[in-house]
């Protein structure tokens, strides 16, 4: 290293050291660890790319735009975390290591707390437009025991690729929760998922465009499975054959979650109903890890 280089390196290191020292009185040891590591990595990143002042300004403008577009219906910061793979990395870090458990994936921004209860076998599409889809399976513990008191929360987009909360009226469709049967089985009707773009009319969309990436997610249906004495599972099932399975804008696809959709003509369905139009079916078991297991 020549002298000029070493003066610059010393000056830069002095900034990092001062900032690290400023956290010395942090009472919470975990906060101390997290802030120290954040500063070390953030500073290393700025040094690595030799961050210019103009680029720093661009980043601040980007985050400011993300803040302005965020409200209680739109969360641009989660979207940013999603397209940077931070959401999926956090899922991976925290997921149970039990190989028999259903794999988890990204939560996404479209879950709502007060979705209606739907009876077992009922229709949670409730007006969402799309091909009727009969979804069934079982909720099991990793040793194969059925979990008869599990609750499933389910949400999905309609055929136009929109969740109910993306419409400006306040209607609720394509979502609901149900109690599974005592033998752990579940079934419900919804609409067959189709691929859709993540919201891309904001700064995150601009970032995708600038980096030559697309906004699409492969067709999927979201599940949150909650059961006593088990870890809550947040996952999706993806539709096999979808063109975006290898190219999910938020990196959420796991092979074990890809599920075949069977297509059927109008006629009798497994629940004894007679379908007036073509319909589809998907079947998937959800396997949960007991609390305390890794
Ligand atoms: C979703 O699947 O609902 C979703 C996930 C991440 C970002 C946007 C949407
Ligand atoms: Fe989704």
mmCIF file of C-alpha atoms and ligand atoms in Angstrom:
data_model
loop_
_atom_site.group_PDB
_atom_site.id
_atom_site.type_symbol
_atom_site.label_atom_id
_atom_site.label_comp_id
_atom_site.label_asym_id
_atom_site.label_seq_id
_atom_site.Cartn_x
_atom_site.Cartn_y
_atom_site.Cartn_z
ATOM 1 C CA UNK A 1 0.000 0.000 0.000
ATOM 2 C CA UNK A 2 1.438 3.423 -0.925
ATOM 3 C CA UNK A 3 1.405 6.329 1.571
ATOM 4 C CA UNK A 4 -1.656 8.053 0.082
ATOM 5 C CA UNK A 5 -3.547 4.796 0.193
ATOM 6 C CA UNK A 6 -2.650 4.171 3.766
ATOM 7 C CA UNK A 7 -3.658 7.709 4.849
ATOM 8 C CA UNK A 8 -7.072 7.170 3.224
ATOM 9 C CA UNK A 9 -7.440 3.694 4.760
ATOM 10 C CA UNK A 10 -6.517 4.981 8.239
ATOM 11 C CA UNK A 11 -8.978 7.866 7.915
ATOM 12 C CA UNK A 12 -11.754 5.521 6.861
ATOM 13 C CA UNK A 13 -10.992 2.999 9.618
ATOM 14 C CA UNK A 14 -11.018 5.830 12.191
ATOM 15 C CA UNK A 15 -14.631 6.648 11.233
ATOM 16 C CA UNK A 16 -15.689 3.003 11.601
ATOM 17 C CA UNK A 17 -13.865 2.644 14.933
ATOM 18 C CA UNK A 18 -15.500 5.785 16.344
ATOM 19 C CA UNK A 19 -18.966 4.632 15.346
ATOM 20 C CA UNK A 20 -18.370 1.171 16.820
ATOM 21 C CA UNK A 21 -17.126 2.753 20.051
ATOM 22 C CA UNK A 22 -20.264 4.913 20.254
ATOM 23 C CA UNK A 23 -22.306 1.771 20.955
ATOM 24 C CA UNK A 24 -20.122 0.723 23.900
ATOM 25 C CA UNK A 25 -22.774 1.592 26.495
ATOM 26 C CA UNK A 26 -25.589 -0.363 24.834
ATOM 27 C CA UNK A 27 -27.249 -2.190 27.725
ATOM 28 C CA UNK A 28 -28.828 -4.944 25.639
ATOM 29 C CA UNK A 29 -26.039 -7.325 24.525
ATOM 30 C CA UNK A 30 -27.975 -8.509 21.463
ATOM 31 C CA UNK A 31 -28.572 -4.922 20.312
ATOM 32 C CA UNK A 32 -24.863 -4.260 20.838
ATOM 33 C CA UNK A 33 -23.944 -7.262 18.701
ATOM 34 C CA UNK A 34 -26.427 -6.401 15.939
ATOM 35 C CA UNK A 35 -25.492 -2.718 15.719
ATOM 36 C CA UNK A 36 -21.766 -3.489 15.731
ATOM 37 C CA UNK A 37 -22.093 -6.004 12.952
ATOM 38 C CA UNK A 38 -24.393 -3.720 10.968
ATOM 39 C CA UNK A 39 -21.900 -0.852 11.137
ATOM 40 C CA UNK A 40 -18.937 -3.081 10.236
ATOM 41 C CA UNK A 41 -20.729 -4.548 7.205
ATOM 42 C CA UNK A 42 -22.298 -1.279 6.057
ATOM 43 C CA UNK A 43 -18.963 0.509 6.220
ATOM 44 C CA UNK A 44 -17.187 -2.374 4.494
ATOM 45 C CA UNK A 45 -19.786 -2.195 1.705
ATOM 46 C CA UNK A 46 -19.257 1.570 1.249
ATOM 47 C CA UNK A 47 -15.484 1.021 1.080
ATOM 48 C CA UNK A 48 -15.848 -1.932 -1.258
ATOM 49 C CA UNK A 49 -17.824 0.009 -3.878
ATOM 50 C CA UNK A 50 -15.989 3.312 -3.111
ATOM 51 C CA UNK A 51 -19.418 4.918 -2.564
ATOM 52 C CA UNK A 52 -19.657 8.370 -4.155
ATOM 53 C CA UNK A 53 -21.544 11.253 -2.572
ATOM 54 C CA UNK A 54 -23.970 11.266 -5.514
ATOM 55 C CA UNK A 55 -24.671 7.562 -5.018
ATOM 56 C CA UNK A 56 -25.223 8.155 -1.290
ATOM 57 C CA UNK A 57 -27.785 10.852 -2.229
ATOM 58 C CA UNK A 58 -29.485 8.502 -4.700
ATOM 59 C CA UNK A 59 -29.808 5.885 -1.953
ATOM 60 C CA UNK A 60 -31.324 8.432 0.443
ATOM 61 C CA UNK A 61 -33.774 9.577 -2.254
ATOM 62 C CA UNK A 62 -34.690 5.933 -2.918
ATOM 63 C CA UNK A 63 -35.425 5.277 0.774
ATOM 64 C CA UNK A 64 -37.357 8.552 1.046
ATOM 65 C CA UNK A 65 -39.561 7.509 -1.883
ATOM 66 C CA UNK A 66 -40.052 4.102 -0.257
ATOM 67 C CA UNK A 67 -41.184 5.860 2.929
ATOM 68 C CA UNK A 68 -43.607 8.129 1.082
ATOM 69 C CA UNK A 69 -45.293 5.279 -0.791
ATOM 70 C CA UNK A 70 -45.644 3.139 2.350
ATOM 71 C CA UNK A 71 -48.940 3.222 4.266
ATOM 72 C CA UNK A 72 -51.152 0.644 5.948
ATOM 73 C CA UNK A 73 -51.988 -0.973 2.566
ATOM 74 C CA UNK A 74 -48.576 -0.768 0.904
ATOM 75 C CA UNK A 75 -45.230 -1.714 2.508
ATOM 76 C CA UNK A 76 -42.380 -0.795 0.185
ATOM 77 C CA UNK A 77 -39.672 -1.654 2.733
ATOM 78 C CA UNK A 78 -40.839 -5.269 3.007
ATOM 79 C CA UNK A 79 -40.904 -5.374 -0.788
ATOM 80 C CA UNK A 80 -37.319 -4.108 -0.842
ATOM 81 C CA UNK A 81 -36.293 -6.776 1.660
ATOM 82 C CA UNK A 82 -38.082 -9.351 -0.524
ATOM 83 C CA UNK A 83 -36.385 -8.431 -3.831
ATOM 84 C CA UNK A 84 -32.979 -8.288 -2.126
ATOM 85 C CA UNK A 85 -33.531 -11.824 -0.825
ATOM 86 C CA UNK A 86 -33.268 -10.626 2.776
ATOM 87 C CA UNK A 87 -36.747 -11.935 3.596
ATOM 88 C CA UNK A 88 -35.945 -15.415 2.280
ATOM 89 C CA UNK A 89 -32.531 -15.410 3.962
ATOM 90 C CA UNK A 90 -34.219 -14.592 7.286
ATOM 91 C CA UNK A 91 -36.706 -17.422 6.679
ATOM 92 C CA UNK A 92 -33.798 -19.788 5.931
ATOM 93 C CA UNK A 93 -31.884 -18.767 9.066
ATOM 94 C CA UNK A 94 -34.893 -19.306 11.323
ATOM 95 C CA UNK A 95 -36.517 -22.315 9.720
ATOM 96 C CA UNK A 96 -36.567 -25.617 11.685
ATOM 97 C CA UNK A 97 -33.762 -27.915 10.547
ATOM 98 C CA UNK A 98 -36.113 -30.944 10.616
ATOM 99 C CA UNK A 99 -36.019 -32.324 7.053
ATOM 100 C CA UNK A 100 -39.495 -33.931 7.301
ATOM 101 C CA UNK A 101 -41.188 -30.575 7.989
ATOM 102 C CA UNK A 102 -42.856 -28.588 5.222
ATOM 103 C CA UNK A 103 -40.500 -25.859 4.116
ATOM 104 C CA UNK A 104 -41.348 -22.252 4.869
ATOM 105 C CA UNK A 105 -41.340 -19.334 2.492
ATOM 106 C CA UNK A 106 -41.853 -15.599 2.426
ATOM 107 C CA UNK A 107 -44.914 -14.158 4.226
ATOM 108 C CA UNK A 108 -45.547 -11.352 1.732
ATOM 109 C CA UNK A 109 -47.514 -8.187 2.370
ATOM 110 C CA UNK A 110 -51.070 -9.375 1.642
ATOM 111 C CA UNK A 111 -52.078 -11.310 4.765
ATOM 112 C CA UNK A 112 -54.853 -9.657 6.764
ATOM 113 C CA UNK A 113 -55.716 -10.421 10.380
ATOM 114 C CA UNK A 114 -59.487 -10.276 10.183
ATOM 115 C CA UNK A 115 -60.236 -12.606 7.257
ATOM 116 C CA UNK A 116 -63.506 -14.543 7.743
ATOM 117 C CA UNK A 117 -63.797 -18.095 9.020
ATOM 118 C CA UNK A 118 -64.789 -20.518 6.252
ATOM 119 C CA UNK A 119 -66.335 -23.906 7.116
ATOM 120 C CA UNK A 120 -64.340 -26.999 6.233
ATOM 121 C CA UNK A 121 -65.023 -27.646 2.540
ATOM 122 C CA UNK A 122 -66.332 -24.080 2.067
ATOM 123 C CA UNK A 123 -65.461 -21.540 -0.597
ATOM 124 C CA UNK A 124 -62.964 -18.884 0.359
ATOM 125 C CA UNK A 125 -62.935 -17.338 -3.132
ATOM 126 C CA UNK A 126 -66.145 -15.512 -2.153
ATOM 127 C CA UNK A 127 -66.410 -13.776 -5.505
ATOM 128 C CA UNK A 128 -62.718 -13.707 -6.492
ATOM 129 C CA UNK A 129 -62.620 -14.322 -10.258
ATOM 130 C CA UNK A 130 -60.847 -17.426 -11.545
ATOM 131 C CA UNK A 131 -61.041 -21.158 -12.213
ATOM 132 C CA UNK A 132 -62.580 -22.891 -9.174
ATOM 133 C CA UNK A 133 -59.906 -24.924 -7.406
ATOM 134 C CA UNK A 134 -60.500 -27.619 -4.792
ATOM 135 C CA UNK A 135 -57.567 -27.741 -2.384
ATOM 136 C CA UNK A 136 -57.194 -30.586 0.097
ATOM 137 C CA UNK A 137 -54.646 -32.367 2.227
ATOM 138 C CA UNK A 138 -53.727 -33.112 5.806
ATOM 139 C CA UNK A 139 -51.964 -31.299 8.609
ATOM 140 C CA UNK A 140 -49.483 -33.620 10.305
ATOM 141 C CA UNK A 141 -46.785 -33.517 12.929
ATOM 142 C CA UNK A 142 -43.320 -34.617 11.743
ATOM 143 C CA UNK A 143 -43.858 -38.143 13.123
ATOM 144 C CA UNK A 144 -46.934 -38.509 10.882
ATOM 145 C CA UNK A 145 -49.532 -37.957 13.625
ATOM 146 C CA UNK A 146 -52.505 -35.956 12.295
ATOM 147 C CA UNK A 147 -53.007 -32.609 14.037
ATOM 148 C CA UNK A 148 -56.768 -32.428 14.516
ATOM 149 C CA UNK A 149 -56.859 -29.004 16.121
ATOM 150 C CA UNK A 150 -54.855 -27.048 13.553
ATOM 151 C CA UNK A 151 -56.147 -23.852 11.985
ATOM 152 C CA UNK A 152 -55.254 -22.877 8.413
ATOM 153 C CA UNK A 153 -55.185 -19.310 7.162
ATOM 154 C CA UNK A 154 -55.226 -19.166 3.376
ATOM 155 C CA UNK A 155 -54.913 -16.244 0.975
ATOM 156 C CA UNK A 156 -54.413 -15.897 -2.748
ATOM 157 C CA UNK A 157 -54.696 -13.552 -5.706
ATOM 158 C CA UNK A 158 -57.512 -13.650 -8.262
ATOM 159 C CA UNK A 159 -57.201 -14.440 -11.971
ATOM 160 C CA UNK A 160 -56.129 -10.854 -12.684
ATOM 161 C CA UNK A 161 -53.213 -11.248 -10.274
ATOM 162 C CA UNK A 162 -54.625 -9.018 -7.536
ATOM 163 C CA UNK A 163 -55.331 -9.627 -3.863
ATOM 164 C CA UNK A 164 -58.592 -8.180 -2.503
ATOM 165 C CA UNK A 165 -56.633 -5.557 -0.521
ATOM 166 C CA UNK A 166 -55.181 -4.184 -3.772
ATOM 167 C CA UNK A 167 -58.637 -3.025 -4.902
ATOM 168 C CA UNK A 168 -59.841 0.352 -3.730
ATOM 169 C CA UNK A 169 -63.192 -0.914 -2.396
ATOM 170 C CA UNK A 170 -62.971 -2.730 0.928
ATOM 171 C CA UNK A 171 -64.255 -6.128 -0.227
ATOM 172 C CA UNK A 172 -62.782 -9.340 1.162
ATOM 173 C CA UNK A 173 -62.259 -12.275 -1.253
ATOM 174 C CA UNK A 174 -59.785 -15.067 -1.893
ATOM 175 C CA UNK A 175 -58.957 -15.487 1.765
ATOM 176 C CA UNK A 176 -60.203 -17.048 4.969
ATOM 177 C CA UNK A 177 -59.351 -19.393 7.796
ATOM 178 C CA UNK A 178 -60.649 -22.836 8.632
ATOM 179 C CA UNK A 179 -60.366 -25.472 11.305
ATOM 180 C CA UNK A 180 -59.117 -28.816 10.027
ATOM 181 C CA UNK A 181 -61.122 -32.025 10.651
ATOM 182 C CA UNK A 182 -60.336 -34.136 13.771
ATOM 183 C CA UNK A 183 -58.306 -36.505 11.528
ATOM 184 C CA UNK A 184 -56.116 -33.546 10.414
ATOM 185 C CA UNK A 185 -57.637 -33.405 6.926
ATOM 186 C CA UNK A 186 -58.668 -30.175 5.285
ATOM 187 C CA UNK A 187 -60.437 -29.112 2.105
ATOM 188 C CA UNK A 188 -61.740 -25.883 0.668
ATOM 189 C CA UNK A 189 -62.538 -24.211 -2.612
ATOM 190 C CA UNK A 190 -60.699 -21.160 -3.902
ATOM 191 C CA UNK A 191 -59.532 -19.995 -7.332
ATOM 192 C CA UNK A 192 -56.606 -21.574 -9.164
ATOM 193 C CA UNK A 193 -53.579 -19.319 -8.592
ATOM 194 C CA UNK A 194 -52.008 -17.568 -11.602
ATOM 195 C CA UNK A 195 -48.651 -15.738 -11.836
ATOM 196 C CA UNK A 196 -48.733 -12.056 -10.928
ATOM 197 C CA UNK A 197 -46.327 -9.130 -10.574
ATOM 198 C CA UNK A 198 -45.368 -7.775 -7.175
ATOM 199 C CA UNK A 199 -46.308 -4.084 -6.896
ATOM 200 C CA UNK A 200 -43.772 -2.436 -9.199
ATOM 201 C CA UNK A 201 -45.016 1.123 -9.648
ATOM 202 C CA UNK A 202 -42.726 2.456 -6.900
ATOM 203 C CA UNK A 203 -39.006 2.677 -6.165
ATOM 204 C CA UNK A 204 -38.620 -1.105 -5.850
ATOM 205 C CA UNK A 205 -40.116 -1.502 -9.346
ATOM 206 C CA UNK A 206 -37.643 1.089 -10.644
ATOM 207 C CA UNK A 207 -34.801 -0.875 -9.061
ATOM 208 C CA UNK A 208 -35.996 -4.069 -10.783
ATOM 209 C CA UNK A 209 -36.153 -2.263 -14.135
ATOM 210 C CA UNK A 210 -32.719 -0.663 -13.710
ATOM 211 C CA UNK A 211 -31.190 -4.061 -12.961
ATOM 212 C CA UNK A 212 -32.944 -5.906 -15.795
ATOM 213 C CA UNK A 213 -35.092 -7.968 -13.426
ATOM 214 C CA UNK A 214 -38.786 -8.741 -13.721
ATOM 215 C CA UNK A 215 -41.523 -8.305 -11.077
ATOM 216 C CA UNK A 216 -43.301 -11.657 -11.589
ATOM 217 C CA UNK A 217 -44.057 -14.286 -8.967
ATOM 218 C CA UNK A 218 -45.031 -17.806 -10.037
ATOM 219 C CA UNK A 219 -48.622 -18.812 -9.239
ATOM 220 C CA UNK A 220 -49.014 -19.720 -5.571
ATOM 221 C CA UNK A 221 -51.434 -19.962 -2.679
ATOM 222 C CA UNK A 222 -50.396 -18.752 0.780
ATOM 223 C CA UNK A 223 -50.839 -20.818 3.952
ATOM 224 C CA UNK A 224 -50.274 -20.026 7.592
ATOM 225 C CA UNK A 225 -50.773 -23.176 9.656
ATOM 226 C CA UNK A 226 -51.214 -22.723 13.404
ATOM 227 C CA UNK A 227 -51.506 -25.641 15.822
ATOM 228 C CA UNK A 228 -51.135 -26.074 19.582
ATOM 229 C CA UNK A 229 -47.648 -27.213 20.658
ATOM 230 C CA UNK A 230 -46.276 -26.723 17.124
ATOM 231 C CA UNK A 231 -44.301 -24.023 15.390
ATOM 232 C CA UNK A 232 -46.446 -21.867 13.143
ATOM 233 C CA UNK A 233 -45.679 -22.595 9.496
ATOM 234 C CA UNK A 234 -45.837 -19.848 6.884
ATOM 235 C CA UNK A 235 -45.576 -21.183 3.386
ATOM 236 C CA UNK A 236 -47.065 -21.356 -0.132
ATOM 237 C CA UNK A 237 -47.935 -24.065 -2.568
ATOM 238 C CA UNK A 238 -46.718 -23.279 -6.071
ATOM 239 C CA UNK A 239 -48.364 -24.552 -9.257
ATOM 240 C CA UNK A 240 -46.148 -27.030 -11.145
ATOM 241 C CA UNK A 241 -45.277 -25.961 -14.696
ATOM 242 C CA UNK A 242 -45.497 -22.238 -13.970
ATOM 243 C CA UNK A 243 -43.121 -20.291 -16.273
ATOM 244 C CA UNK A 244 -41.783 -18.173 -13.382
ATOM 245 C CA UNK A 245 -40.771 -20.979 -11.001
ATOM 246 C CA UNK A 246 -37.081 -20.363 -11.785
ATOM 247 C CA UNK A 247 -37.476 -16.610 -11.792
ATOM 248 C CA UNK A 248 -39.465 -15.582 -8.714
ATOM 249 C CA UNK A 249 -38.905 -11.855 -8.055
ATOM 250 C CA UNK A 250 -38.687 -12.584 -4.297
ATOM 251 C CA UNK A 251 -36.773 -15.937 -4.394
ATOM 252 C CA UNK A 252 -39.563 -17.776 -2.547
ATOM 253 C CA UNK A 253 -39.736 -21.015 -4.558
ATOM 254 C CA UNK A 254 -38.672 -24.299 -2.975
ATOM 255 C CA UNK A 255 -38.958 -27.497 -5.004
ATOM 256 C CA UNK A 256 -40.777 -29.287 -2.187
ATOM 257 C CA UNK A 257 -43.620 -26.733 -2.392
ATOM 258 C CA UNK A 258 -44.279 -27.165 -6.119
ATOM 259 C CA UNK A 259 -47.586 -29.017 -6.486
ATOM 260 C CA UNK A 260 -49.453 -30.371 -9.497
ATOM 261 C CA UNK A 261 -52.804 -28.806 -10.346
ATOM 262 C CA UNK A 262 -55.166 -31.360 -11.909
ATOM 263 C CA UNK A 263 -57.603 -29.961 -14.458
ATOM 264 C CA UNK A 264 -61.158 -31.323 -14.738
ATOM 265 C CA UNK A 265 -64.157 -30.674 -16.993
ATOM 266 C CA UNK A 266 -67.489 -29.544 -15.598
ATOM 267 C CA UNK A 267 -69.068 -32.333 -13.568
ATOM 268 C CA UNK A 268 -68.887 -34.039 -10.182
ATOM 269 C CA UNK A 269 -66.242 -32.951 -7.670
ATOM 270 C CA UNK A 270 -64.815 -34.869 -4.667
ATOM 271 C CA UNK A 271 -67.060 -33.032 -2.198
ATOM 272 C CA UNK A 272 -70.205 -34.328 -3.951
ATOM 273 C CA UNK A 273 -70.888 -30.993 -5.632
ATOM 274 C CA UNK A 274 -71.567 -30.696 -9.357
ATOM 275 C CA UNK A 275 -69.301 -28.073 -10.945
ATOM 276 C CA UNK A 276 -70.932 -26.112 -13.778
ATOM 277 C CA UNK A 277 -67.602 -25.100 -15.311
ATOM 278 C CA UNK A 278 -64.087 -26.518 -15.683
ATOM 279 C CA UNK A 279 -62.316 -26.733 -12.330
ATOM 280 C CA UNK A 280 -58.960 -27.698 -10.892
ATOM 281 C CA UNK A 281 -57.719 -29.500 -7.806
ATOM 282 C CA UNK A 282 -54.535 -29.481 -5.772
ATOM 283 C CA UNK A 283 -53.521 -31.667 -2.856
ATOM 284 C CA UNK A 284 -50.804 -30.893 -0.323
ATOM 285 C CA UNK A 285 -49.947 -32.091 3.197
ATOM 286 C CA UNK A 286 -48.578 -29.566 5.689
ATOM 287 C CA UNK A 287 -46.097 -31.040 8.161
ATOM 288 C CA UNK A 288 -45.392 -29.041 11.323
ATOM 289 C CA UNK A 289 -42.563 -29.233 13.823
ATOM 290 C CA UNK A 290 -43.361 -29.594 17.543
ATOM 291 C CA UNK A 291 -42.474 -26.565 19.662
ATOM 292 C CA UNK A 292 -38.947 -26.715 20.903
ATOM 293 C CA UNK A 293 -37.701 -28.896 17.999
ATOM 294 C CA UNK A 294 -35.022 -27.393 15.797
HETATM 295 C C1 LIG B 1 -46.872 -12.374 -2.139
HETATM 296 O O1 LIG B 1 -46.671 -13.495 -2.518
HETATM 297 O O2 LIG B 1 -48.005 -12.094 -1.799
HETATM 298 C C2 LIG B 1 -45.765 -11.384 -2.169
HETATM 299 C C3 LIG B 1 -44.556 -11.707 -1.613
HETATM 300 C C4 LIG B 1 -43.523 -10.787 -1.635
HETATM 301 C C5 LIG B 1 -43.723 -9.561 -2.228
HETATM 302 C C6 LIG B 1 -44.943 -9.239 -2.817
HETATM 303 C C7 LIG B 1 -45.973 -10.171 -2.791
HETATM 304 FE FE1 LIG B 2 -48.708 -13.951 -3.020
#
